[in-house]
Short mmCIF file of C-alpha atoms in Angstrom, two decimals:
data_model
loop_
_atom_site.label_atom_id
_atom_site.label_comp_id
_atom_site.label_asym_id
_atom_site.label_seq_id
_atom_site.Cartn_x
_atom_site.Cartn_y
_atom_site.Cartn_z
CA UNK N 1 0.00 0.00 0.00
CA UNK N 2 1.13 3.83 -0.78
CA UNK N 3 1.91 5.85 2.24
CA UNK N 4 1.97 9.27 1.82
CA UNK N 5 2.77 12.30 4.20
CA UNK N 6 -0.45 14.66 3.76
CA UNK N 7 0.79 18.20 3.62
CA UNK N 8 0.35 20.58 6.46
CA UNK N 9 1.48 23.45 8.36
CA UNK N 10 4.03 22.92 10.75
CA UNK N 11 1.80 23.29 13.76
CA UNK N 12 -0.44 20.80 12.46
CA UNK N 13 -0.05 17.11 13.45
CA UNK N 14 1.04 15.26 10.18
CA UNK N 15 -0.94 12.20 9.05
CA UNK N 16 -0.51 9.52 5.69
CA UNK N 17 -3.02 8.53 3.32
CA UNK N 18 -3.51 4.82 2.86
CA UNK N 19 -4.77 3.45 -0.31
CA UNK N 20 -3.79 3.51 -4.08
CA UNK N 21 -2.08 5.87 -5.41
CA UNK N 22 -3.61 9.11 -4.04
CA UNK N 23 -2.99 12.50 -5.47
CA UNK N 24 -1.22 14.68 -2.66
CA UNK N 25 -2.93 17.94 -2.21
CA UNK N 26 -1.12 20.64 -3.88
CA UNK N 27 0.96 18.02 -6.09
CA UNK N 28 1.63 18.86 -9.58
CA UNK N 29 0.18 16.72 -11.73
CA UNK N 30 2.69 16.61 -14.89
CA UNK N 31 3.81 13.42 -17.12
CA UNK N 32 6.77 11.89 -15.72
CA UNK N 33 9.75 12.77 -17.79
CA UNK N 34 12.21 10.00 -19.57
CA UNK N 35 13.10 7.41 -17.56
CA UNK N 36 16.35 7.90 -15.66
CA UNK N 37 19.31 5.72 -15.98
CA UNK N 38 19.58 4.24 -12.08
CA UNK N 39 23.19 3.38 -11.08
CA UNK N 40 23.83 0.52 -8.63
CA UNK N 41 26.94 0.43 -6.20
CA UNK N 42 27.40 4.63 -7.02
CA UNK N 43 25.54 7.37 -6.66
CA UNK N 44 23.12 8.66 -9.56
CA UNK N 45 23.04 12.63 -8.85
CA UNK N 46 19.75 13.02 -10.16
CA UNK N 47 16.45 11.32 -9.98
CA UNK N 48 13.64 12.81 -10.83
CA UNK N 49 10.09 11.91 -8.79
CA UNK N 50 7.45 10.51 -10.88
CA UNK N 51 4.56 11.65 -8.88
CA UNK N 52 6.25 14.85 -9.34
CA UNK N 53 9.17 16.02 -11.58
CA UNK N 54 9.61 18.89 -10.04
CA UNK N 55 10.56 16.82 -7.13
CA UNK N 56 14.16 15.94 -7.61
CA UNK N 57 16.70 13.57 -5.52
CA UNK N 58 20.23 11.56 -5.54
CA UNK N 59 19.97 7.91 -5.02
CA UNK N 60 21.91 5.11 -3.74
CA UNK N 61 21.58 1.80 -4.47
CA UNK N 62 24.16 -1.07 -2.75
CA UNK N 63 26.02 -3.05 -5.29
CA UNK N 64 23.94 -6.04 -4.03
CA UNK N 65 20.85 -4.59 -4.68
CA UNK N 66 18.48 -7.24 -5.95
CA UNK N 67 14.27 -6.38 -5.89
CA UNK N 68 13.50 -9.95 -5.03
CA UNK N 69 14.49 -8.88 -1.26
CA UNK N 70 13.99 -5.82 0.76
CA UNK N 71 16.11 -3.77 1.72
CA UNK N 72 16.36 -0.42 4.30
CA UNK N 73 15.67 2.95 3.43
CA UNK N 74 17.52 6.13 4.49
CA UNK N 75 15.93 9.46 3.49
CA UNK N 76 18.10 12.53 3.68
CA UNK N 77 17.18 16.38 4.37
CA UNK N 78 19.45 18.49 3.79
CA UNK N 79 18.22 21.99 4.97
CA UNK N 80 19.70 24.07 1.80
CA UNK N 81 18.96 21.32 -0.11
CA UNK N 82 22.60 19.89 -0.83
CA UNK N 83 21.43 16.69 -1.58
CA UNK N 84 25.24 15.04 -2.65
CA UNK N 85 26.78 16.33 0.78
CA UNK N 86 25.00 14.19 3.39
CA UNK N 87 24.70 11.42 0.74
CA UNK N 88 28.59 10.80 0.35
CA UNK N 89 28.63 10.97 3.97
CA UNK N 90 26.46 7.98 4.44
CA UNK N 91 27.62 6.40 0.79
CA UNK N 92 29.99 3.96 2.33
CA UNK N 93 27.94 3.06 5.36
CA UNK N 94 25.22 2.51 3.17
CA UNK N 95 27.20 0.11 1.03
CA UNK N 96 28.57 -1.80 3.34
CA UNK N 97 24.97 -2.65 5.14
CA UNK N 98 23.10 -2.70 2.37
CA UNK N 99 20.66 0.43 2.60
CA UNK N 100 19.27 2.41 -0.24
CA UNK N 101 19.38 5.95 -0.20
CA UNK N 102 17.46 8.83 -1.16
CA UNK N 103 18.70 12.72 -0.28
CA UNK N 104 16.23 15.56 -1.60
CA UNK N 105 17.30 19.00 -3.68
CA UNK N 106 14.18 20.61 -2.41
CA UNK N 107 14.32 20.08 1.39
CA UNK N 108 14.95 23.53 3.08
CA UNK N 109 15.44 25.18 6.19
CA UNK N 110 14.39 28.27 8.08
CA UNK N 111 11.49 28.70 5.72
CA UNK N 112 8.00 27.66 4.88
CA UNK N 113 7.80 23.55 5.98
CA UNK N 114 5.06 22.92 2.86
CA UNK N 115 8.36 22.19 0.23
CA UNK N 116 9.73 19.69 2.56
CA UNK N 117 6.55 17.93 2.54
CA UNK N 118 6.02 17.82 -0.91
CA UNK N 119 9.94 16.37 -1.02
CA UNK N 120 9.06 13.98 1.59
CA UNK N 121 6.11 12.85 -0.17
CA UNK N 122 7.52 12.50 -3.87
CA UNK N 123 10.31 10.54 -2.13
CA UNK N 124 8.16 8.26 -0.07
CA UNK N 125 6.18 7.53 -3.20
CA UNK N 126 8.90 6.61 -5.14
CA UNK N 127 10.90 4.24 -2.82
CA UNK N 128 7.57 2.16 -2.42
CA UNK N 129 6.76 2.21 -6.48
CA UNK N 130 10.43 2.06 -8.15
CA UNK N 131 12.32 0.12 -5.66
CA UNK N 132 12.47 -3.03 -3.40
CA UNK N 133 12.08 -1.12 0.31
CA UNK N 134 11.35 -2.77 3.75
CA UNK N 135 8.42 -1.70 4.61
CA UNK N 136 9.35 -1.78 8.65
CA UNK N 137 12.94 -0.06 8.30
CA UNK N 138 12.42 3.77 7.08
CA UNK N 139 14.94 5.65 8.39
CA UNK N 140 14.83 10.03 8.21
CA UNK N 141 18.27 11.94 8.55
CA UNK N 142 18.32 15.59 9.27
CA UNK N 143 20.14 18.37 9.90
CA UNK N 144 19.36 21.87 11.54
CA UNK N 145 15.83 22.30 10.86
CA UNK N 146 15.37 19.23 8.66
CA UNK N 147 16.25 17.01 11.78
CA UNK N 148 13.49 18.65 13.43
CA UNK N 149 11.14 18.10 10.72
CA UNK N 150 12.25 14.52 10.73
CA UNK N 151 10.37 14.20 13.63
CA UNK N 152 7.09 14.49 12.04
CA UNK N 153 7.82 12.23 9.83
CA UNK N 154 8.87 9.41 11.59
CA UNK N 155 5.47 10.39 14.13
CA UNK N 156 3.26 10.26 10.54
CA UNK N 157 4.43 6.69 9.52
CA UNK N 158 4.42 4.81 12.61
CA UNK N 159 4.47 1.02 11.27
CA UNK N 160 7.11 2.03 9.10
CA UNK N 161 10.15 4.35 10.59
CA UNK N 162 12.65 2.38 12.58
CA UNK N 163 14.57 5.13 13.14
CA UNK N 164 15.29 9.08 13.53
CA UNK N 165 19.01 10.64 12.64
CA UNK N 166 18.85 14.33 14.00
CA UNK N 167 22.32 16.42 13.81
CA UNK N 168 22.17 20.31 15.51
CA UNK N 169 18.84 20.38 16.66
CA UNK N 170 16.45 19.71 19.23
CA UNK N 171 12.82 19.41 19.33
CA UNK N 172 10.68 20.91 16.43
CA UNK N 173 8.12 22.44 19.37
CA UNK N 174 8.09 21.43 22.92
CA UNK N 175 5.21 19.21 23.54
CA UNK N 176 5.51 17.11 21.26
CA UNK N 177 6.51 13.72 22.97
CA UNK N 178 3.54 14.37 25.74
CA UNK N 179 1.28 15.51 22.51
CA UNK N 180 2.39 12.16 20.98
CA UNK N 181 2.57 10.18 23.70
CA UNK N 182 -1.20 10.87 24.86
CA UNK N 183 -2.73 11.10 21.26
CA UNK N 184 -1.09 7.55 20.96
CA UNK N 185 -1.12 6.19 24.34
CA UNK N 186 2.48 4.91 23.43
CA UNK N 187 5.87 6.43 23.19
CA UNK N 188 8.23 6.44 19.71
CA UNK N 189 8.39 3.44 18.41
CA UNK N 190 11.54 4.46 16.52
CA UNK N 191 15.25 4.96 18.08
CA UNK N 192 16.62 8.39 17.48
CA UNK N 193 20.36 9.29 17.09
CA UNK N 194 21.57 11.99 18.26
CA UNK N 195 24.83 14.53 17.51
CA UNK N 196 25.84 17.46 17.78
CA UNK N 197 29.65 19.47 17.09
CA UNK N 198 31.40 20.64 20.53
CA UNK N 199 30.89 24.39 19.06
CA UNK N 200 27.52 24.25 17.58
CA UNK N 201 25.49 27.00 18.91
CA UNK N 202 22.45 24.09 19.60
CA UNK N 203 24.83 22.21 21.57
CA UNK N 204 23.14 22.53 25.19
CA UNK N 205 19.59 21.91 23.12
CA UNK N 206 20.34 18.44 21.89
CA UNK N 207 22.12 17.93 24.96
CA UNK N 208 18.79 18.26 26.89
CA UNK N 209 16.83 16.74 24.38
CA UNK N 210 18.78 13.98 24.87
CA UNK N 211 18.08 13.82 28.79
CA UNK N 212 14.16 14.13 27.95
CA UNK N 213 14.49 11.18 25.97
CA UNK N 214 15.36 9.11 28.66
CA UNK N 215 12.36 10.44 30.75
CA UNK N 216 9.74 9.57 27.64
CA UNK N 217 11.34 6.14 27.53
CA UNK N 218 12.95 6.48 23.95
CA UNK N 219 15.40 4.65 23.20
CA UNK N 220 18.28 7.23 21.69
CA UNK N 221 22.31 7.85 21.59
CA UNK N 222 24.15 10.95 21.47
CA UNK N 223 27.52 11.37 19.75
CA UNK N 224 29.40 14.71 19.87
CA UNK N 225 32.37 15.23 17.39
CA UNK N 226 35.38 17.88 16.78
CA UNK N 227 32.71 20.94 14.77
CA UNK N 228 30.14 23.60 14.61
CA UNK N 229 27.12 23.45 13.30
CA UNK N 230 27.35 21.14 10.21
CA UNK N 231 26.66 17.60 9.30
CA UNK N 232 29.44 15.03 11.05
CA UNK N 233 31.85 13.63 9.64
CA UNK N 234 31.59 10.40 7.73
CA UNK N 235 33.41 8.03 11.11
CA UNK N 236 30.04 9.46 12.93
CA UNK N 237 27.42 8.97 10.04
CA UNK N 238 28.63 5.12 10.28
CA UNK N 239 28.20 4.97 13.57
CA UNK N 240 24.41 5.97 13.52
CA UNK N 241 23.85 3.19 11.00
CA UNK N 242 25.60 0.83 12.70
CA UNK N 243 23.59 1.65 15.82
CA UNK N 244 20.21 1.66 13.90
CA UNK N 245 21.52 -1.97 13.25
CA UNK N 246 21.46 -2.71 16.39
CA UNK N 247 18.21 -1.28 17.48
CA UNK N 248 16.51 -3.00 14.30
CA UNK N 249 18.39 -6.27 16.09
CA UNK N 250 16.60 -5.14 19.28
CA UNK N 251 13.24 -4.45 17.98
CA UNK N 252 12.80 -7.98 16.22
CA UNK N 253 12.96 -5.70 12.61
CA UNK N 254 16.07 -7.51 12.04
CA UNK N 255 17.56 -11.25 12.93
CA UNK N 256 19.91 -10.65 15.95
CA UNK N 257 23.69 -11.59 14.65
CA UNK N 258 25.29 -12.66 18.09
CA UNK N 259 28.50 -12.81 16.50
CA UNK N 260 28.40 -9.50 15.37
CA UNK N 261 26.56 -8.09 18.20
CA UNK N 262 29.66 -9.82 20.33
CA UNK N 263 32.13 -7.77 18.33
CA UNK N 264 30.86 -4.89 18.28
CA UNK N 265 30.32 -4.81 22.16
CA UNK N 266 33.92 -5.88 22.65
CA UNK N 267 35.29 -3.50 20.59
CA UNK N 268 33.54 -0.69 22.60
CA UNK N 269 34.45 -1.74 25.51
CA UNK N 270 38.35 -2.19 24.65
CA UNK N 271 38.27 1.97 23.40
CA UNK N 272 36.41 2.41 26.81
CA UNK N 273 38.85 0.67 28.64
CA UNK N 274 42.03 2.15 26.90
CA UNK N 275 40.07 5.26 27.75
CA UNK N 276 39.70 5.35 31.26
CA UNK N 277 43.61 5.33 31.68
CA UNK N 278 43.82 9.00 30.49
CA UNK N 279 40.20 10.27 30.46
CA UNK N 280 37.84 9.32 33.00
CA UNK N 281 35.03 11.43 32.17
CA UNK N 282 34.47 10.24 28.30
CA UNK N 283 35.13 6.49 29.18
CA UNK N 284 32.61 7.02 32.26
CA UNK N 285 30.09 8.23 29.32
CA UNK N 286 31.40 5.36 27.06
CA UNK N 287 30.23 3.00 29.51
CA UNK N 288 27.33 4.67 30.53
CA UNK N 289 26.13 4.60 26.70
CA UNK N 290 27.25 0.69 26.05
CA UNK N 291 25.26 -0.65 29.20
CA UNK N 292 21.92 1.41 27.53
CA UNK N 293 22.98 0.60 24.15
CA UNK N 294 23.29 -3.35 24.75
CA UNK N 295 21.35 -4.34 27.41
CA UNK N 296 18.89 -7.03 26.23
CA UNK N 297 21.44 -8.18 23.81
CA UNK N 298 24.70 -8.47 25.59
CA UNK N 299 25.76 -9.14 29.15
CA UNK N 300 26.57 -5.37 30.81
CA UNK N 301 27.26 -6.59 33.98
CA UNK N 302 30.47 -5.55 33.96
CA UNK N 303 30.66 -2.04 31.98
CA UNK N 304 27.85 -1.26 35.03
CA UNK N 305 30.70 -1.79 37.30
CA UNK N 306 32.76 0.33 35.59
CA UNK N 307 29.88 3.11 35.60
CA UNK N 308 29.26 2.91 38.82
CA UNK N 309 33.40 3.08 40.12
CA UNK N 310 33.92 5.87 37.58
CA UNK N 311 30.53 8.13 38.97
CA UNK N 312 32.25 7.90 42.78
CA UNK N 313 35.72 8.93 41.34
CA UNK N 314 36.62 12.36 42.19
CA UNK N 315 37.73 13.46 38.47
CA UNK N 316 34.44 12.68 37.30
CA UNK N 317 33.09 14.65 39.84
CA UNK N 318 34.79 17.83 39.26
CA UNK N 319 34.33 17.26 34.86
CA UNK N 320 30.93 16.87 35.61
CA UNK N 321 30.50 19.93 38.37
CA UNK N 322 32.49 21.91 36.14
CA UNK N 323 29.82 21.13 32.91
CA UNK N 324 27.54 22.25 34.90
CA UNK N 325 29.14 26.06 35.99
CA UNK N 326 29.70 26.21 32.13
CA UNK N 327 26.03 25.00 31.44
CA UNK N 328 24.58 27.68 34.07
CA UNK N 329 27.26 30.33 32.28
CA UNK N 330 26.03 29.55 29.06
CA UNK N 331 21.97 30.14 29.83
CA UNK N 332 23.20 33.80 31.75
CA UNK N 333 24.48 34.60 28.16
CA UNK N 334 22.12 34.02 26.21
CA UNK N 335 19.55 35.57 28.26
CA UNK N 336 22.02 38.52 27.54
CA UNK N 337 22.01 37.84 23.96
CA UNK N 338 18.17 37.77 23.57
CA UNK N 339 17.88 41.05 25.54
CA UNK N 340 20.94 42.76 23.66
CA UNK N 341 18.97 41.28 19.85
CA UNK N 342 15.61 42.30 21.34
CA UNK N 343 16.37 46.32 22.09
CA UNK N 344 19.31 45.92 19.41
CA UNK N 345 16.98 48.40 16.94
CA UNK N 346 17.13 50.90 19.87
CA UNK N 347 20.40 51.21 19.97
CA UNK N 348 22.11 50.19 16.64
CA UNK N 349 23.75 53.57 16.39
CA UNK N 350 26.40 52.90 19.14
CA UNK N 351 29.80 52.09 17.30
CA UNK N 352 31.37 48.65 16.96
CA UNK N 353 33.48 48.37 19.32
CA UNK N 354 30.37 49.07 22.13
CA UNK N 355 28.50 46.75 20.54
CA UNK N 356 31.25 44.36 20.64
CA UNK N 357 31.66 45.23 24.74
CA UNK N 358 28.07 45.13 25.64
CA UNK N 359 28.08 41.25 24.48
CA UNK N 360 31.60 40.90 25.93
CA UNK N 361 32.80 39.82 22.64
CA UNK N 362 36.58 39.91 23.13
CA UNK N 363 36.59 38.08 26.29
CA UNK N 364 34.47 35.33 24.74
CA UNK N 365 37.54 35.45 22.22
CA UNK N 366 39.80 35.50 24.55
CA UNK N 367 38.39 32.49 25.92
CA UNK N 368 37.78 30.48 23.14
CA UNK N 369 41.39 31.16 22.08
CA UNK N 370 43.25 30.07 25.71
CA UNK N 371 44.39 26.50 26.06
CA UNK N 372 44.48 25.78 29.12
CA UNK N 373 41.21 24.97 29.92
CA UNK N 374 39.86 23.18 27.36
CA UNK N 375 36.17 22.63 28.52
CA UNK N 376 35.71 26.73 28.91
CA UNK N 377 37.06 26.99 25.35
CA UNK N 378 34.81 25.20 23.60
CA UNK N 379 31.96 26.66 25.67
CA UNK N 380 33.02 30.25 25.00
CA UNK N 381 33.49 29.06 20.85
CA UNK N 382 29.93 28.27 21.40
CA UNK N 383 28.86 31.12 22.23
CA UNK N 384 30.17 33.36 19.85
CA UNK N 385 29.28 30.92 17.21
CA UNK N 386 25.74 32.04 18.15
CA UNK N 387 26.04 35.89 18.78
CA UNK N 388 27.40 34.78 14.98
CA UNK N 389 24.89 32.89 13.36
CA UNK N 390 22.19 35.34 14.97
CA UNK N 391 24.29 38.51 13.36
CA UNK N 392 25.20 37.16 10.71
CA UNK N 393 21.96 35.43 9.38
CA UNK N 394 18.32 35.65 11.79
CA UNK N 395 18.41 39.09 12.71
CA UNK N 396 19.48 40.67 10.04
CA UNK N 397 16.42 39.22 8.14
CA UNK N 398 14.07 40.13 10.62
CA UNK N 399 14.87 43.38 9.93
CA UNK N 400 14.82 43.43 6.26
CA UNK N 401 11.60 42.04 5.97
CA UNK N 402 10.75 45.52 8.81
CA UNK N 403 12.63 47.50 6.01
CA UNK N 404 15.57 48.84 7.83
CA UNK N 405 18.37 47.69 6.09
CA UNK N 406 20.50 50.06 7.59
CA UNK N 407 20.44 47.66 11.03
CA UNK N 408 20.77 44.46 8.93
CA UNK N 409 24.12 46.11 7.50
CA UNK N 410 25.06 47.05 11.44
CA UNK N 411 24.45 43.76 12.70
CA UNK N 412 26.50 41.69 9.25
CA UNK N 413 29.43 44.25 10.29
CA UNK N 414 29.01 43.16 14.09
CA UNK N 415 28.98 39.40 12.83
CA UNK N 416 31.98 40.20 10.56
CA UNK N 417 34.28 40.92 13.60
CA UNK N 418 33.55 37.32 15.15
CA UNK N 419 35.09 35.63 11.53
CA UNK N 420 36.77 38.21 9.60
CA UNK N 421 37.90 36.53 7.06
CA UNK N 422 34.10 35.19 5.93
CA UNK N 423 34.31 35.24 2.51
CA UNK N 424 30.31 34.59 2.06
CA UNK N 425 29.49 36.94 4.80
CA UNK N 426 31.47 39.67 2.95
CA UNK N 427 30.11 39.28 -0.03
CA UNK N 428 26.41 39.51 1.39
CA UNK N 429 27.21 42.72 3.22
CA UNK N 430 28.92 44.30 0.19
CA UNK N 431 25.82 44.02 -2.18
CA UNK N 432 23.52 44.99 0.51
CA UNK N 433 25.47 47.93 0.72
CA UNK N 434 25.99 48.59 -2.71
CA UNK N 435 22.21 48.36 -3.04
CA UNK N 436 21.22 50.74 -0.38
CA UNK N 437 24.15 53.34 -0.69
CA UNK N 438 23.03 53.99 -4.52
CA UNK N 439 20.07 55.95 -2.99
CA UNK N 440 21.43 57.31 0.12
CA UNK N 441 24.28 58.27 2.05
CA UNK N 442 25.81 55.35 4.32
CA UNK N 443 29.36 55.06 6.54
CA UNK N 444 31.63 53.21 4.46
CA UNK N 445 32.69 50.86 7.20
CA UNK N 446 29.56 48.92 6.51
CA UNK N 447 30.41 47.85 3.40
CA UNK N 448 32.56 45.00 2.87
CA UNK N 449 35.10 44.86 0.39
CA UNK N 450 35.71 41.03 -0.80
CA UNK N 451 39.22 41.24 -2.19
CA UNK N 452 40.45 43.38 1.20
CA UNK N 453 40.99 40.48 4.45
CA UNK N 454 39.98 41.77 7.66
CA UNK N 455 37.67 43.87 6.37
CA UNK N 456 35.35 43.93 9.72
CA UNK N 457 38.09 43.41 12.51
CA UNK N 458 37.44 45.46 14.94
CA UNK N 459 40.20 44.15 17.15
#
């Protein structure tokens, strides 16, 4: 049967139609174009949707593929729509598991959601009408804004998603487990990985999602690796499939492989041991993740030991006491930030360098910069890569859609001094201020020249 995502607005609980092949409302209706020429064992860059052409994706199908049997699916979001990035990420994992693949041009970000349904949908349609899928193992991967749409998704297809990838991003809206979990009587049915870079500016948000996971009684892992706010790198990607393995093992969607199961425990627990010799902390939360991650399938008698010596030893203690001074420091800011963003139209006349001091900008710098204590560094690093992201991007919209350009241009010169050397941001300030300074008069320093470096130090 065709399962299709019905499309909504985003506070709207997302539902599927089950039938034939229904029409989804709003689809274009169009004759599909010339077949396309499907690779297997590479990529094909472009696929177009036959319930909608307009609809385009990449696909990847294992080397082994064969329609007699079915096999996983993995659908990716990108949220600018990079469709090849994510996929070549999860290319290798994908091959070596045996998952096909399908990453959308026309998923988006920070934006209307109705394009990412339509994506979703032409997608969905596809993988049950062109190729061999299992109809118990869908698996969504987003990032940013896509991972939180990912969770409607998974929510609208219940007999079918296995599994949730979500990278930079929390929740989509904050009741939605309870919302879910009394509509349905029932929690997720799917497992949900987590991760998140050490700098990304949604770090403490998919750090606490994380915790209310536990409390909901979803089954989830978090990874955290060397970045800001981007997909992971391609060791991580792997990792979240081979954990989805191992949940479909747990759920009964797949038959349990004790040999491999065996391995992969022991393998864990060998880094976790080698680990604890000269970091205490991330083997304690090596541990902590194994004896969740395996329980039911291995025997975690043992790495429960090692959790429970490692919580009573006093360099645990003072990591963890200290994560939590940094945690409190962190929510002090940004109730600073909102405040300084909120009355920033008020006051966007004050130079640069006030700007810069009101936020505390150069000690945040001066911070993130120091080596000796690494935890405050990347803490500070993430903070400033939001007073960043918030110049350099949110706010500065906001205003151009109120017409007053002339903040926007204050607040892309403010970002500027964060990450001087931003080619793209320099470039975006430069025709905004070409643009406005043909009709009026404006201080040159808010221009941005793209061949001069530095151009928006202010240190």
């Amino acid at each position: 049967m065709l399962m299709l995502l019905m499309t909504m607005s985003l506070s709207s609980a997302r539902s599927i139609v089950i039938a034939g092949l229904f029409l989804i409302p709003g689809a274009v209706q169009a004759s599909a174009p010339a077949t396309d020429t499907l690779a297997v064992g590479s990529v094909t860059d472009t696929v177009h949707a036959t319930s909608d052409p307009a609809q385009t994706y990449a696909l990847f199908l294992p080397s082994r593929y064969d329609a007699s049997r079915r096999w996983p699916l993995l659908v990716l979001m990108d949220p600018r729509g990079r469709a090849l990035i994510p996929l070549k990420l999860f290319q290798a994992v994908a091959e070596h598991y045996g998952y096909i693949v399908m990453s959308s041009y026309q998923t988006r970000s920070d934006g209307p959601v109705e394009p990412n349904d339509k994506a979703i949908n032409a997608l969905l349609a596809d993988a049950q009408t062109k190729y061999s899928i299992d109809p118990r193992r869908y698996y969504f991967a987003g990032f940013s804004g896509t991972g939180r749409l990912g969770w409607y998704y998974a929510f609208s297809v219940p007999a079918n998603a296995a599994g949730l990838i979500e990278v930079g991003a929390g929740l989509p809206e904050p009741g939605l487990l309870l919302r879910e979990r009394v509509g349905n009587d029932s929690t997720a049915s799917f497992a949900v990985f987590l991760s998140v870079g050490a700098t990304d500016f949604n770090y403490e948000e998919v750090f606490a999602l994380h915790a209310k996971l536990k409390l909901f009684g979803i089954r989830d892992h978090l990874q955290v690796f060397d970045g800001g706010h981007s997909w992971p790198p391609e060791s991580v990607c792997t990792d979240a499939i081979t954990w989805m393995q191992l949940q479909a093992m747990r759920d009964g969607r797949l038959a349990t492989d004790r040999r491999w199961v065996d391995s992969l425990f022991s393998a864990a627990a060998r880094h976790a041991d080698d680990l604890a010799t000269v970091d205490r902390y991330t083997a304690f939360l090596l541990y902590q993740q194994l004896e969740y991650d395996f329980a039911g399938l291995h025997d975690v008698a043992g790495v429960k030991l090692q959790v429970e010596r490692l919580a009573g030893s006093e360099s645990v203690k003072r990591v963890i006491s200290r994560l939590t001074y940094l945690s409190a420091a962190e929510e002090t800011f940004h109730r600073r930030e909102d405040s300084f963003f909120s009355t920033f139209a008020k006051n966007s006349q004050r130079g640069i360098d006030e700007l810069r001091e009101t936020l505390g900008l150069d000690a945040l710098g001066d911070r993130a910069a120091q080596k000796k204590d690494t935890l405050d560094a990347t803490a500070a690093a993430r903070l400033l890569s939001s007073v960043f992201v918030r110049a350099s991007f949110y706010e500065p919209q906001r205003f151009l859609v109120m017409g007053d350009t002339l903040s926007s241009l204050r607040l892309y010169r403010l970002a500027q001094t964060i990450h001087p050397d931003d080619p793209a941001l320099c470039s975006q300030r430069d025709r905004l201020y070409r643009a406005f300074a043909a009709s009026r008069s404006v201080p040159r320093e808010l221009g941005c020249d793209p061949n001069q470096k530095n151009s928006g130090s202010a240190r």
